[in-house]
JSON list of C-alpha atoms in Angstrom, two decimals:
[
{"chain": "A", "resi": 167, "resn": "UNK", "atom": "CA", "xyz": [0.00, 0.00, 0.00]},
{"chain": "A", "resi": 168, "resn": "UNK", "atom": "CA", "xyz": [1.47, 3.64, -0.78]},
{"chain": "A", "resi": 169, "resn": "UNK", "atom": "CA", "xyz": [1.98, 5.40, 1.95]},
{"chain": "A", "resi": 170, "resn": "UNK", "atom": "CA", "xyz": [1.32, 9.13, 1.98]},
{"chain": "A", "resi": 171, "resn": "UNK", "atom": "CA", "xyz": [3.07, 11.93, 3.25]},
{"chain": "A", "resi": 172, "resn": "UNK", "atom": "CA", "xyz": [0.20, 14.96, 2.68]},
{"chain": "A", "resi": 173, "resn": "UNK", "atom": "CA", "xyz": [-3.45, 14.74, 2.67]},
{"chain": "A", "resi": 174, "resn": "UNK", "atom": "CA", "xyz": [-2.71, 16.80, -1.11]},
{"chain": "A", "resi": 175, "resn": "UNK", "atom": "CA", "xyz": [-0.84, 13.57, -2.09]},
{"chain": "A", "resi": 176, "resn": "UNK", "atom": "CA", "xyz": [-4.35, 11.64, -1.58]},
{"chain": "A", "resi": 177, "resn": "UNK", "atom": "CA", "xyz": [-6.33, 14.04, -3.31]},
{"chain": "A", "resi": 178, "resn": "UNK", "atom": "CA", "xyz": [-4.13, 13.86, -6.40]},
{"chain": "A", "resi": 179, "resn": "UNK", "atom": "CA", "xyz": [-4.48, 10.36, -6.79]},
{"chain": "A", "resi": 180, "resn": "UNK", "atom": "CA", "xyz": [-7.61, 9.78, -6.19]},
{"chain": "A", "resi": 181, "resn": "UNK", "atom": "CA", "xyz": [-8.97, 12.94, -7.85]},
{"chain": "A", "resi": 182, "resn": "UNK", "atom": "CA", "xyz": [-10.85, 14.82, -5.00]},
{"chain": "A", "resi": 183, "resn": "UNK", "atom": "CA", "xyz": [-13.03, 11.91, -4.31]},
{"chain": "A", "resi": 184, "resn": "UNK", "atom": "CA", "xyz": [-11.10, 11.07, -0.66]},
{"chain": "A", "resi": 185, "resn": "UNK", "atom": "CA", "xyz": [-12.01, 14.88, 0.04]},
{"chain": "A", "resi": 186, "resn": "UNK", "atom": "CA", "xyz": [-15.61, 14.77, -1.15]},
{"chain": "A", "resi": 187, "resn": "UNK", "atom": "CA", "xyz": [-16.00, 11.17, 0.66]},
{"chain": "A", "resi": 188, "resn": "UNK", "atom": "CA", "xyz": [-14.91, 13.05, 4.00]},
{"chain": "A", "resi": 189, "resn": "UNK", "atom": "CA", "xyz": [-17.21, 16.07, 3.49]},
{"chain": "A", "resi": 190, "resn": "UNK", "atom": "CA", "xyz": [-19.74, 13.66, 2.86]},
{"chain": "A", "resi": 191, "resn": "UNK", "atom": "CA", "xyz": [-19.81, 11.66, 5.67]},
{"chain": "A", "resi": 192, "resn": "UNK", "atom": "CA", "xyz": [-18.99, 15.12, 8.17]},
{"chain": "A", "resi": 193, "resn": "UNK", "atom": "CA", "xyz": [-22.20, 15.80, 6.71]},
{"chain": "A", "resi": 194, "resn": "UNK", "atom": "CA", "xyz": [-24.16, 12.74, 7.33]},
{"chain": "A", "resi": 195, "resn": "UNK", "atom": "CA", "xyz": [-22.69, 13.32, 10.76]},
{"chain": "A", "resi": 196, "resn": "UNK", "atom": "CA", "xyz": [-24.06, 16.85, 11.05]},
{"chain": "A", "resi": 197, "resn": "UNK", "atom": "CA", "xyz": [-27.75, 15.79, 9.78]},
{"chain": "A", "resi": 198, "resn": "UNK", "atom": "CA", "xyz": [-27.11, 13.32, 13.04]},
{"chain": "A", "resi": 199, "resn": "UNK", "atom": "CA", "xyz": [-26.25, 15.49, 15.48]},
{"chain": "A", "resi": 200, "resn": "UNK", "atom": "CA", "xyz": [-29.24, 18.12, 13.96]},
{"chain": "A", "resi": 201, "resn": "UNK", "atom": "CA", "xyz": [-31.96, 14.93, 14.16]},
{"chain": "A", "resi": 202, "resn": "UNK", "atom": "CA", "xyz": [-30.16, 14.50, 17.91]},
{"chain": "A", "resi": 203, "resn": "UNK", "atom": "CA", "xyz": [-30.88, 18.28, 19.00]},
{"chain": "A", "resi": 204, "resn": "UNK", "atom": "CA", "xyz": [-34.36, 18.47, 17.73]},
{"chain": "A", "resi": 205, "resn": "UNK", "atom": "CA", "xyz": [-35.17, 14.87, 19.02]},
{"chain": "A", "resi": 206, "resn": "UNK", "atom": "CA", "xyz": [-33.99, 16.06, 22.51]},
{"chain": "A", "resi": 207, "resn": "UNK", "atom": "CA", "xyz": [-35.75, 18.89, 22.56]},
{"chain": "A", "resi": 208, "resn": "UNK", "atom": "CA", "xyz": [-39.06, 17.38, 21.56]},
{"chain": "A", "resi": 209, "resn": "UNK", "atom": "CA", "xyz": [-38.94, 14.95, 24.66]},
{"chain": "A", "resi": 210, "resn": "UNK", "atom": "CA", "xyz": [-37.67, 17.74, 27.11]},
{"chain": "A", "resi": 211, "resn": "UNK", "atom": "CA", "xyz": [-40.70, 19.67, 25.98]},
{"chain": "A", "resi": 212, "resn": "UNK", "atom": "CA", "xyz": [-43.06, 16.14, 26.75]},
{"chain": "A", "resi": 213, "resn": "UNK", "atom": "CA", "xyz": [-44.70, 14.62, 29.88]},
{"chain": "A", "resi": 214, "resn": "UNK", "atom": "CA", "xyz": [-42.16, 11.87, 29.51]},
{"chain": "A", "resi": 215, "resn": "UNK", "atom": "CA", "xyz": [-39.68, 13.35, 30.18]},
{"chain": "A", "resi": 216, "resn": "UNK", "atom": "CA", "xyz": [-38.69, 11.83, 33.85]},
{"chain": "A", "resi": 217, "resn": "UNK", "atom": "CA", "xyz": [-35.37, 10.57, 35.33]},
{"chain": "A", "resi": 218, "resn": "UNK", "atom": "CA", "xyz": [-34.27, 7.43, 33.04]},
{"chain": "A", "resi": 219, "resn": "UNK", "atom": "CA", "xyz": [-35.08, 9.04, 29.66]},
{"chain": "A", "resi": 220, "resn": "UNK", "atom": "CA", "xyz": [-33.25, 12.25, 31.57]},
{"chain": "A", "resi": 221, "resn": "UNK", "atom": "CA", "xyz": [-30.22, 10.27, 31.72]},
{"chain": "A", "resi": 222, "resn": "UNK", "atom": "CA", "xyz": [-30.61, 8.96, 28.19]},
{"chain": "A", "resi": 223, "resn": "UNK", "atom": "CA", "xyz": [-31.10, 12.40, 26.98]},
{"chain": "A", "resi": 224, "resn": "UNK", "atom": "CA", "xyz": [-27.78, 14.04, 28.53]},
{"chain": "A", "resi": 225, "resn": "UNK", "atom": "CA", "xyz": [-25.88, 11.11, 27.93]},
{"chain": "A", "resi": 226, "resn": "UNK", "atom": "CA", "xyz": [-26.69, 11.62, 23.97]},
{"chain": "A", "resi": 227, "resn": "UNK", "atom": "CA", "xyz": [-25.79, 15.45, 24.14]},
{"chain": "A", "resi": 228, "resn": "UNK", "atom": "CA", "xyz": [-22.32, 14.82, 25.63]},
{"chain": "A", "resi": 229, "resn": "UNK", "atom": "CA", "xyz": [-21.72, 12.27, 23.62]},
{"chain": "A", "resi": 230, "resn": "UNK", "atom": "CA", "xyz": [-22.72, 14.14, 20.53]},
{"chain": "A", "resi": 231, "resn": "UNK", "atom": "CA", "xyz": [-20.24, 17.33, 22.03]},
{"chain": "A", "resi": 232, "resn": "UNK", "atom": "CA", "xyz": [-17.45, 15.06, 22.96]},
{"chain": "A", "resi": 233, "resn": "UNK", "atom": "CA", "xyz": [-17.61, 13.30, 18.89]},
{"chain": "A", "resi": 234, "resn": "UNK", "atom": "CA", "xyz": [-17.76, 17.43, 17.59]},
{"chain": "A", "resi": 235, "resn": "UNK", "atom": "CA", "xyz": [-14.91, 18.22, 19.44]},
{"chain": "A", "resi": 236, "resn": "UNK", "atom": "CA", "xyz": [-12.80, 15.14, 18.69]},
{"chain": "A", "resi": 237, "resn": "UNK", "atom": "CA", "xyz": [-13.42, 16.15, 14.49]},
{"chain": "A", "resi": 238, "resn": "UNK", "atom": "CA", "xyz": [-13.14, 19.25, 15.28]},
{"chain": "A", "resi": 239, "resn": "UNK", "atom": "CA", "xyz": [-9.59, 18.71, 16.86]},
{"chain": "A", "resi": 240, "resn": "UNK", "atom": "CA", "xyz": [-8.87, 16.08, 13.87]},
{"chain": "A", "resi": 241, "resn": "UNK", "atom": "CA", "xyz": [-9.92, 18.56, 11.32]},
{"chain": "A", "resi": 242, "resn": "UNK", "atom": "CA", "xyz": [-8.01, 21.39, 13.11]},
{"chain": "A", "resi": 243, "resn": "UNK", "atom": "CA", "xyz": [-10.46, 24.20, 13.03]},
{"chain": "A", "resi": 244, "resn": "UNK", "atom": "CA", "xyz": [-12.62, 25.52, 15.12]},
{"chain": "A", "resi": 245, "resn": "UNK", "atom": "CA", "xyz": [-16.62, 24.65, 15.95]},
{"chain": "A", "resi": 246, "resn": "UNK", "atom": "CA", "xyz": [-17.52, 27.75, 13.60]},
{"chain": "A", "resi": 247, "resn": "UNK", "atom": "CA", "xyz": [-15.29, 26.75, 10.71]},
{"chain": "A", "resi": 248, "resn": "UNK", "atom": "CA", "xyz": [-16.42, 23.59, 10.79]},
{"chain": "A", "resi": 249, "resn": "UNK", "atom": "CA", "xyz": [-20.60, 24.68, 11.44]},
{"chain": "A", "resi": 250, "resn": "UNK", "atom": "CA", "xyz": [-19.75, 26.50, 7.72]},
{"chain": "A", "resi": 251, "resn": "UNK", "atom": "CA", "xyz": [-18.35, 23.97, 5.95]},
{"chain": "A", "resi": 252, "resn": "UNK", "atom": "CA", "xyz": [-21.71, 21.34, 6.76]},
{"chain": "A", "resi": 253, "resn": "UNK", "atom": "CA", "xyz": [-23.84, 24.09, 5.88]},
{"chain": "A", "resi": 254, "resn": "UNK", "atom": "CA", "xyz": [-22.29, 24.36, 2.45]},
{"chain": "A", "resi": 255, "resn": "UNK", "atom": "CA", "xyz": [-22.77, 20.43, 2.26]},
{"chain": "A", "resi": 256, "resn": "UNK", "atom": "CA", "xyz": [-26.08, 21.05, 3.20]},
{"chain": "A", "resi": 257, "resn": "UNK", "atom": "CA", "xyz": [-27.17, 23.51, 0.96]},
{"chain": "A", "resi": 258, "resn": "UNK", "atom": "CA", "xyz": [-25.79, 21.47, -2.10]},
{"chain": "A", "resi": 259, "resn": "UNK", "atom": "CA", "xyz": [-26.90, 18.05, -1.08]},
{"chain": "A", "resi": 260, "resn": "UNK", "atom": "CA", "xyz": [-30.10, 18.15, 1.22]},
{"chain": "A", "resi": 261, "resn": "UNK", "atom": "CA", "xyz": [-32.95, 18.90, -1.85]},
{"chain": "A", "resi": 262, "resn": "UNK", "atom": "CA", "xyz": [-31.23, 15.94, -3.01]},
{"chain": "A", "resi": 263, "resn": "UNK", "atom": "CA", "xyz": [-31.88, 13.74, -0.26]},
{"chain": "A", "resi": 264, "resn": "UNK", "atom": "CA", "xyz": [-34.92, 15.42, 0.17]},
{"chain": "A", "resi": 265, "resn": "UNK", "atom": "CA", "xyz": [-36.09, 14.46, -3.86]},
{"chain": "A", "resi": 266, "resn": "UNK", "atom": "CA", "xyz": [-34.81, 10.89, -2.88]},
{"chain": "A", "resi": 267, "resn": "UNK", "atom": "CA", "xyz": [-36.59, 10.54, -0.08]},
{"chain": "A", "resi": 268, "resn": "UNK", "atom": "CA", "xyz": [-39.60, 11.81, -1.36]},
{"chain": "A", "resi": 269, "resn": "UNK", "atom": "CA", "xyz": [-39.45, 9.80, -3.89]},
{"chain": "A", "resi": 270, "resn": "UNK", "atom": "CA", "xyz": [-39.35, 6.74, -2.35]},
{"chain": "A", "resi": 271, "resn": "UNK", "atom": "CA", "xyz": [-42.02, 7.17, -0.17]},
{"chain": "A", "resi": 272, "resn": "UNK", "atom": "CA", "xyz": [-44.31, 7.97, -2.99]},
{"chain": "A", "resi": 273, "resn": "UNK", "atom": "CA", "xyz": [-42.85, 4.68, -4.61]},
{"chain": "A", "resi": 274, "resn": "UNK", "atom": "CA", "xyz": [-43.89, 2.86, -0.99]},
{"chain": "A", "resi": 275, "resn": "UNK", "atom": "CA", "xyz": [-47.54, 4.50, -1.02]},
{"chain": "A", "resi": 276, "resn": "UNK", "atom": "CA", "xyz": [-48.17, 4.04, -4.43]},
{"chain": "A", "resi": 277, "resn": "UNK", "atom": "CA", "xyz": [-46.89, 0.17, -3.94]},
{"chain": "A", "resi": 278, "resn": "UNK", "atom": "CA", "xyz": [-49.72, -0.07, -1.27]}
]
């Protein structure tokens, strides 16, 4: 296996697609940690909300801080640098995976 010396090297030889793979997936992470903040505040807003689910809840938001700090400190810039760069991702890939998913459930509702 080549070994690299520069993340530039990679990029080169494989043509951007190591880069766009990495966005990618920091992006699948974001719409993660989004679906995570809305989900806990719709159950800290609901009568179930009691001690178990509590502890469920807080345990999910640091573990969701410590995993954005830890690519954060991989990536080696800060929470706002990073916060831009998913948006972009966002903005160019969400109405896709909106169509898609769209899509498909019209393909499951027609199928019933």
């Amino acid at each position: 296996m080549k070994q690299y010396n520069s993340w530039d090297e990679i990029d080169k030889d494989t043509g951007g697609l190591v880069t766009s793979l990495t966005y990618i997936v920091l992006f699948v992470n974001d719409q993660v940690y989004n679906f995570e903040m809305q989900l806990s505040d719709h159950i800290k807003g609901c009568g179930l909300y009691r001690q178990k689910v509590k502890m469920l809840i807080n345990n999910m938001d640091r573990q969701m801080a410590a995993y954005n700090r830890q690519i954060c400190r991989i990536a080696g810039v800060n929470a706002e640098a990073m916060a831009l760069i998913t948006q972009s991702m966002e903005d160019d890939i969400k109405p896709h995976i909106d169509r898609y998913g769209f899509t498909v459930s019209q393909a499951l509702h027609n199928a019933i």
